[in-house]
Tab-separated table of C-alpha atoms in Angstrom:
chain	number	residue	atom	x	y	z
W	1	ASP	CA	-6.481	-36.866	7.670
W	2	ILE	CA	-7.354	-33.533	6.087
W	3	GLN	CA	-8.799	-33.971	2.606
W	4	MET	CA	-7.975	-31.435	-0.091
W	5	THR	CA	-10.449	-31.054	-2.952
W	6	GLN	CA	-9.613	-29.050	-6.056
W	7	SER	CA	-11.972	-27.713	-8.681
W	8	PRO	CA	-12.201	-27.960	-11.530
W	9	SER	CA	-10.303	-31.186	-12.286
W	10	SER	CA	-9.415	-29.730	-15.668
W	11	LEU	CA	-9.999	-26.605	-17.673
W	12	SER	CA	-9.324	-25.303	-21.136
W	13	ALA	CA	-8.100	-21.752	-21.553
W	14	SER	CA	-6.418	-19.511	-24.078
W	15	VAL	CA	-3.191	-17.588	-23.807
W	16	GLY	CA	-3.925	-14.313	-22.055
W	17	ASP	CA	-6.911	-15.644	-20.102
W	18	ARG	CA	-7.323	-15.152	-16.386
W	19	VAL	CA	-7.488	-18.560	-14.718
W	20	THR	CA	-8.678	-19.397	-11.217
W	21	ILE	CA	-8.305	-22.756	-9.479
W	22	THR	CA	-10.013	-23.528	-6.201
W	23	CYS	CA	-8.865	-25.750	-3.344
W	24	ARG	CA	-11.028	-26.659	-0.363
W	25	ALA	CA	-9.826	-28.284	2.847
W	26	SER	CA	-12.008	-30.667	4.856
W	27	GLN	CA	-11.277	-28.609	7.990
W	28	SER	CA	-9.810	-25.225	8.755
W	29	ILE	CA	-6.086	-25.043	8.010
W	30	SER	CA	-5.556	-21.302	8.573
W	31	ASP	CA	-3.169	-20.309	5.770
W	32	TYR	CA	-1.086	-23.494	5.813
W	33	LEU	CA	-1.553	-24.060	2.096
W	34	ASP	CA	0.934	-24.357	-0.755
W	35	TRP	CA	0.513	-24.530	-4.538
W	36	TYR	CA	2.661	-26.499	-6.968
W	37	GLN	CA	2.930	-26.646	-10.755
W	38	GLN	CA	3.805	-29.905	-12.484
W	39	LYS	CA	4.568	-30.318	-16.164
W	40	PRO	CA	4.436	-33.745	-17.853
W	41	GLY	CA	7.365	-35.935	-16.892
W	42	LYS	CA	8.736	-33.326	-14.499
W	43	ALA	CA	8.839	-32.847	-10.747
W	44	PRO	CA	6.435	-30.438	-9.059
W	45	LYS	CA	7.601	-26.856	-8.604
W	46	LEU	CA	6.644	-24.694	-5.637
W	47	LEU	CA	4.696	-21.600	-6.703
W	48	ILE	CA	2.975	-20.254	-3.605
W	49	TYR	CA	3.514	-20.967	0.101
W	50	ALA	CA	1.512	-19.894	3.135
W	51	ALA	CA	-1.521	-19.383	0.873
W	52	SER	CA	-0.363	-16.114	-0.661
W	53	SER	CA	3.440	-15.807	-0.567
W	54	LEU	CA	5.110	-16.012	-3.952
W	55	GLN	CA	8.104	-18.345	-4.071
W	56	SER	CA	11.315	-16.681	-5.220
W	57	GLY	CA	11.657	-16.699	-9.001
W	58	VAL	CA	7.986	-17.361	-9.713
W	59	PRO	CA	6.355	-14.853	-12.099
W	60	SER	CA	4.073	-12.291	-10.508
W	61	ARG	CA	1.139	-13.370	-12.704
W	62	PHE	CA	0.690	-16.184	-10.168
W	63	SER	CA	-1.100	-15.282	-6.957
W	64	GLY	CA	-2.774	-17.127	-4.121
W	65	SER	CA	-5.438	-16.185	-1.631
W	66	GLY	CA	-7.667	-17.640	1.035
W	67	SER	CA	-7.640	-18.885	4.576
W	68	GLY	CA	-9.567	-21.363	6.676
W	69	THR	CA	-10.981	-23.905	4.243
W	70	ASP	CA	-11.182	-22.121	0.894
W	71	PHE	CA	-8.242	-21.117	-1.263
W	72	THR	CA	-7.616	-19.954	-4.808
W	73	LEU	CA	-4.703	-19.890	-7.208
W	74	THR	CA	-4.988	-17.243	-9.902
W	75	ILE	CA	-2.983	-16.847	-13.081
W	76	SER	CA	-3.659	-13.311	-14.218
W	77	SER	CA	-2.660	-13.766	-17.861
W	78	LEU	CA	-2.059	-17.340	-18.967
W	79	GLN	CA	1.200	-17.905	-20.821
W	80	PRO	CA	2.139	-20.866	-23.067
W	81	GLU	CA	4.515	-22.209	-20.401
W	82	ASP	CA	1.717	-22.277	-17.805
W	83	PHE	CA	-0.090	-25.237	-19.343
W	84	ALA	CA	0.436	-27.834	-16.650
W	85	THR	CA	-1.216	-29.544	-13.699
W	86	TYR	CA	-1.558	-27.608	-10.462
W	87	TYR	CA	-1.742	-29.127	-6.986
W	88	CYS	CA	-2.593	-27.662	-3.624
W	89	GLN	CA	-1.113	-29.143	-0.431
W	90	HIS	CA	-1.770	-28.391	3.210
W	91	ASN	CA	0.926	-27.970	5.871
W	92	TYR	CA	-1.371	-27.841	8.881
W	93	ASN	CA	-0.416	-31.186	10.370
W	94	THR	CA	0.773	-34.610	9.282
W	95	PRO	CA	-0.067	-36.361	7.118
W	96	TRP	CA	0.459	-33.542	4.646
W	97	THR	CA	-1.955	-34.197	1.807
W	98	PHE	CA	-2.344	-32.944	-1.742
W	99	GLY	CA	-5.365	-32.157	-3.851
W	100	GLN	CA	-6.143	-34.358	-6.820
W	101	GLY	CA	-4.792	-31.780	-9.257
W	102	THR	CA	-6.185	-29.373	-11.845
W	103	LYS	CA	-4.986	-29.793	-15.414
W	104	VAL	CA	-4.829	-26.562	-17.408
W	105	GLU	CA	-5.032	-27.289	-21.127
W	106	ILE	CA	-4.833	-25.205	-24.264
W	107	LYS	CA	-8.180	-24.161	-25.726
B	1	GLN	CA	22.913	-24.678	-6.765
B	2	ILE	CA	20.652	-26.985	-4.798
B	3	THR	CA	19.919	-30.379	-6.297
B	4	LEU	CA	18.416	-33.662	-5.196
B	5	LYS	CA	18.539	-36.920	-7.109
B	6	GLU	CA	16.799	-40.204	-6.423
B	7	SER	CA	18.360	-43.575	-7.183
B	8	GLY	CA	17.333	-47.179	-6.788
B	9	PRO	CA	15.854	-50.128	-8.632
B	10	ALA	CA	13.377	-49.547	-11.431
B	11	LEU	CA	11.719	-52.920	-10.897
B	12	VAL	CA	10.951	-54.838	-7.727
B	13	LYS	CA	8.946	-57.990	-7.169
B	14	PRO	CA	5.878	-58.191	-4.937
B	15	THR	CA	6.736	-58.748	-1.250
B	16	GLN	CA	10.278	-57.451	-1.761
B	17	THR	CA	11.760	-54.486	0.087
B	18	LEU	CA	12.430	-51.272	-1.836
B	19	THR	CA	15.434	-49.134	-0.945
B	20	LEU	CA	15.756	-45.687	-2.507
B	21	THR	CA	18.522	-43.165	-1.963
B	22	CYS	CA	18.199	-39.402	-2.236
B	23	SER	CA	21.574	-37.765	-2.860
B	24	PHE	CA	21.598	-34.017	-2.461
B	25	SER	CA	23.962	-31.081	-2.787
B	26	GLY	CA	23.912	-27.369	-2.074
B	27	PHE	CA	22.585	-27.679	1.453
B	28	SER	CA	23.243	-29.631	4.619
B	29	LEU	CA	20.944	-31.743	6.760
B	30	ASN	CA	22.954	-30.488	9.710
B	31	THR	CA	21.384	-27.069	9.257
B	32	SER	CA	18.490	-26.068	11.479
B	33	GLY	CA	15.202	-25.662	9.644
B	34	VAL	CA	15.782	-28.245	6.956
B	35	GLY	CA	14.308	-31.652	6.210
B	36	VAL	CA	14.123	-34.133	3.345
B	37	ALA	CA	10.898	-35.888	2.428
B	38	TRP	CA	9.755	-38.686	0.145
B	39	ILE	CA	6.646	-38.172	-1.965
B	40	ARG	CA	5.267	-40.528	-4.582
B	41	GLN	CA	2.952	-40.301	-7.570
B	42	PRO	CA	1.309	-43.322	-9.221
B	43	PRO	CA	0.999	-42.999	-13.003
B	44	GLY	CA	-1.665	-40.435	-13.860
B	45	LYS	CA	-2.558	-39.863	-10.223
B	46	ALA	CA	-2.000	-37.317	-7.491
B	47	LEU	CA	0.936	-36.810	-5.175
B	48	GLU	CA	1.167	-38.653	-1.851
B	49	TRP	CA	3.514	-37.662	0.968
B	50	LEU	CA	5.242	-40.675	2.570
B	51	THR	CA	7.818	-39.641	5.135
B	52	LEU	CA	10.266	-36.927	6.202
B	53	ILE	CA	13.388	-36.576	8.310
B	54	TYR	CA	14.492	-33.286	9.866
B	55	TRP	CA	17.991	-31.985	10.594
B	56	ASP	CA	17.546	-32.963	14.261
B	57	GLU	CA	16.597	-36.596	13.424
B	58	ASP	CA	12.908	-35.967	14.041
B	59	LYS	CA	11.006	-38.288	11.698
B	60	ARG	CA	7.433	-38.191	10.423
B	61	TYR	CA	5.533	-40.943	8.658
B	62	SER	CA	2.252	-41.197	6.801
B	63	PRO	CA	0.006	-43.162	9.187
B	64	SER	CA	-1.339	-45.336	6.379
B	65	LEU	CA	2.168	-46.554	5.476
B	66	LYS	CA	4.036	-46.135	8.745
B	67	SER	CA	4.436	-49.854	9.412
B	68	ARG	CA	6.224	-50.325	6.076
B	69	LEU	CA	8.474	-47.250	5.962
B	70	THR	CA	11.845	-46.344	7.400
B	71	ILE	CA	13.739	-43.137	6.695
B	72	THR	CA	17.341	-42.509	7.642
B	73	LYS	CA	19.983	-39.931	6.865
B	74	ASP	CA	23.741	-39.999	6.378
B	75	THR	CA	24.824	-36.425	6.842
B	76	SER	CA	28.435	-37.136	5.911
B	77	LYS	CA	27.332	-38.440	2.515
B	78	ASN	CA	24.491	-35.945	2.024
B	79	GLN	CA	22.038	-38.788	1.558
B	80	VAL	CA	18.618	-39.791	2.789
B	81	VAL	CA	17.478	-43.396	2.430
B	82	LEU	CA	13.898	-44.661	2.180
B	83	THR	CA	13.068	-48.296	2.878
B	84	MET	CA	9.626	-49.644	2.068
B	85	THR	CA	8.823	-53.249	2.900
B	86	ASN	CA	6.364	-55.718	1.413
B	87	MET	CA	6.024	-53.995	-1.945
B	88	ASP	CA	2.791	-54.462	-3.895
B	89	PRO	CA	1.795	-53.553	-7.464
B	90	VAL	CA	-0.233	-50.626	-6.066
B	91	ASP	CA	3.089	-49.125	-4.941
B	92	THR	CA	4.078	-48.639	-8.573
B	93	ALA	CA	4.838	-44.923	-8.813
B	94	THR	CA	7.394	-42.227	-9.404
B	95	TYR	CA	9.143	-41.582	-6.103
B	96	TYR	CA	10.413	-38.078	-5.429
B	97	CYS	CA	12.602	-36.710	-2.690
B	98	ALA	CA	12.165	-33.061	-1.813
B	99	ARG	CA	13.746	-30.569	0.537
B	100	ARG	CA	11.473	-29.152	3.189
B	101	ARG	CA	12.595	-25.802	4.433
B	102	THR	CA	11.227	-22.988	6.490
B	103	THR	CA	10.956	-19.573	4.861
B	104	SER	CA	9.760	-16.671	6.981
B	105	GLY	CA	8.600	-19.227	9.517
B	106	ARG	CA	6.583	-21.307	7.044
B	107	TRP	CA	7.510	-24.751	5.821
B	108	ALA	CA	7.297	-25.916	2.201
B	109	PHE	CA	8.760	-28.478	-0.197
B	110	ASP	CA	10.847	-25.946	-2.064
B	111	ILE	CA	13.209	-28.086	-4.144
B	112	TRP	CA	12.413	-31.490	-5.664
B	113	GLY	CA	14.445	-34.229	-7.272
B	114	GLN	CA	13.647	-35.412	-10.783
B	115	GLY	CA	11.965	-38.548	-9.485
B	116	THR	CA	12.587	-42.229	-10.072
B	117	MET	CA	9.978	-44.600	-11.473
B	118	VAL	CA	9.512	-47.848	-9.557
B	119	THR	CA	7.432	-50.680	-10.993
B	120	VAL	CA	6.270	-53.542	-8.801
B	121	SER	CA	5.705	-56.662	-10.853
B	122	SER	CA	6.575	-60.331	-10.810
C-alpha cells in the first residue's frame, strides 16, 4: 500500500495568513492526488483533484501543486470558514489511502 | 441536486454482520464513469477507504478487509449496500458513502453522504 504522510499534523494561524500543508507519498504517484476539507461533525469536501485542479465551487484561495511524491495545499489568505482538518488522498492504485490529516486552528 | 445518505444500525454486537445502505439521488449508477464507495473514519482518526462499485459492476476492495466486505448495487432503487462480517470494537467508526466520478479523465470522491456512526459493543 502507498502511505501518505502529511505535515504538520496541526498548525495555528490567523485570518489572512498564508497556509501551506505538505503531503508526501511513499512512492511516486504522478499527480494522482486529491485534497479534502473536513469540518467537525461533517463529511469531507473535495477541494483539489489531480494535484492542482480546483473543484467546481471551491474558492480560488485554495491551490494545489506537486507531482511524484511531494505535494502541497496552499490557502493564500486564511478565512474564518477555513478552520478545519485537511486530508490528502492518492488515486494511483487501490487501496486508495488518505493522509493522517492536518488540523488548522485559530491562533 | 446530488445527494447520498447512509442508513443502518447505530449499534452492533461483536461478531455480528453490519449492513449499511447508501441511498442516492441526482445521478445514476447506470451512467458510465460513476461509482459509489464506502469510506470510514474512527472517532478522532483518519479516513480509510473500504470498497467501491462502478457502474459496470466492477468492484474494488481494500485488501486488509476484503475477506469481510461485500458491496452490491440496486440500480432500480438507487442504492448501494455494504455488508461487513464479524464486526469488532475496532470497527467503531462513522461510515460514509461517496460518489466517485471522473472529471476531465481524473477520478475523485466528489460528493459525500453525511455519514452514519456505527458503534460495536456488547
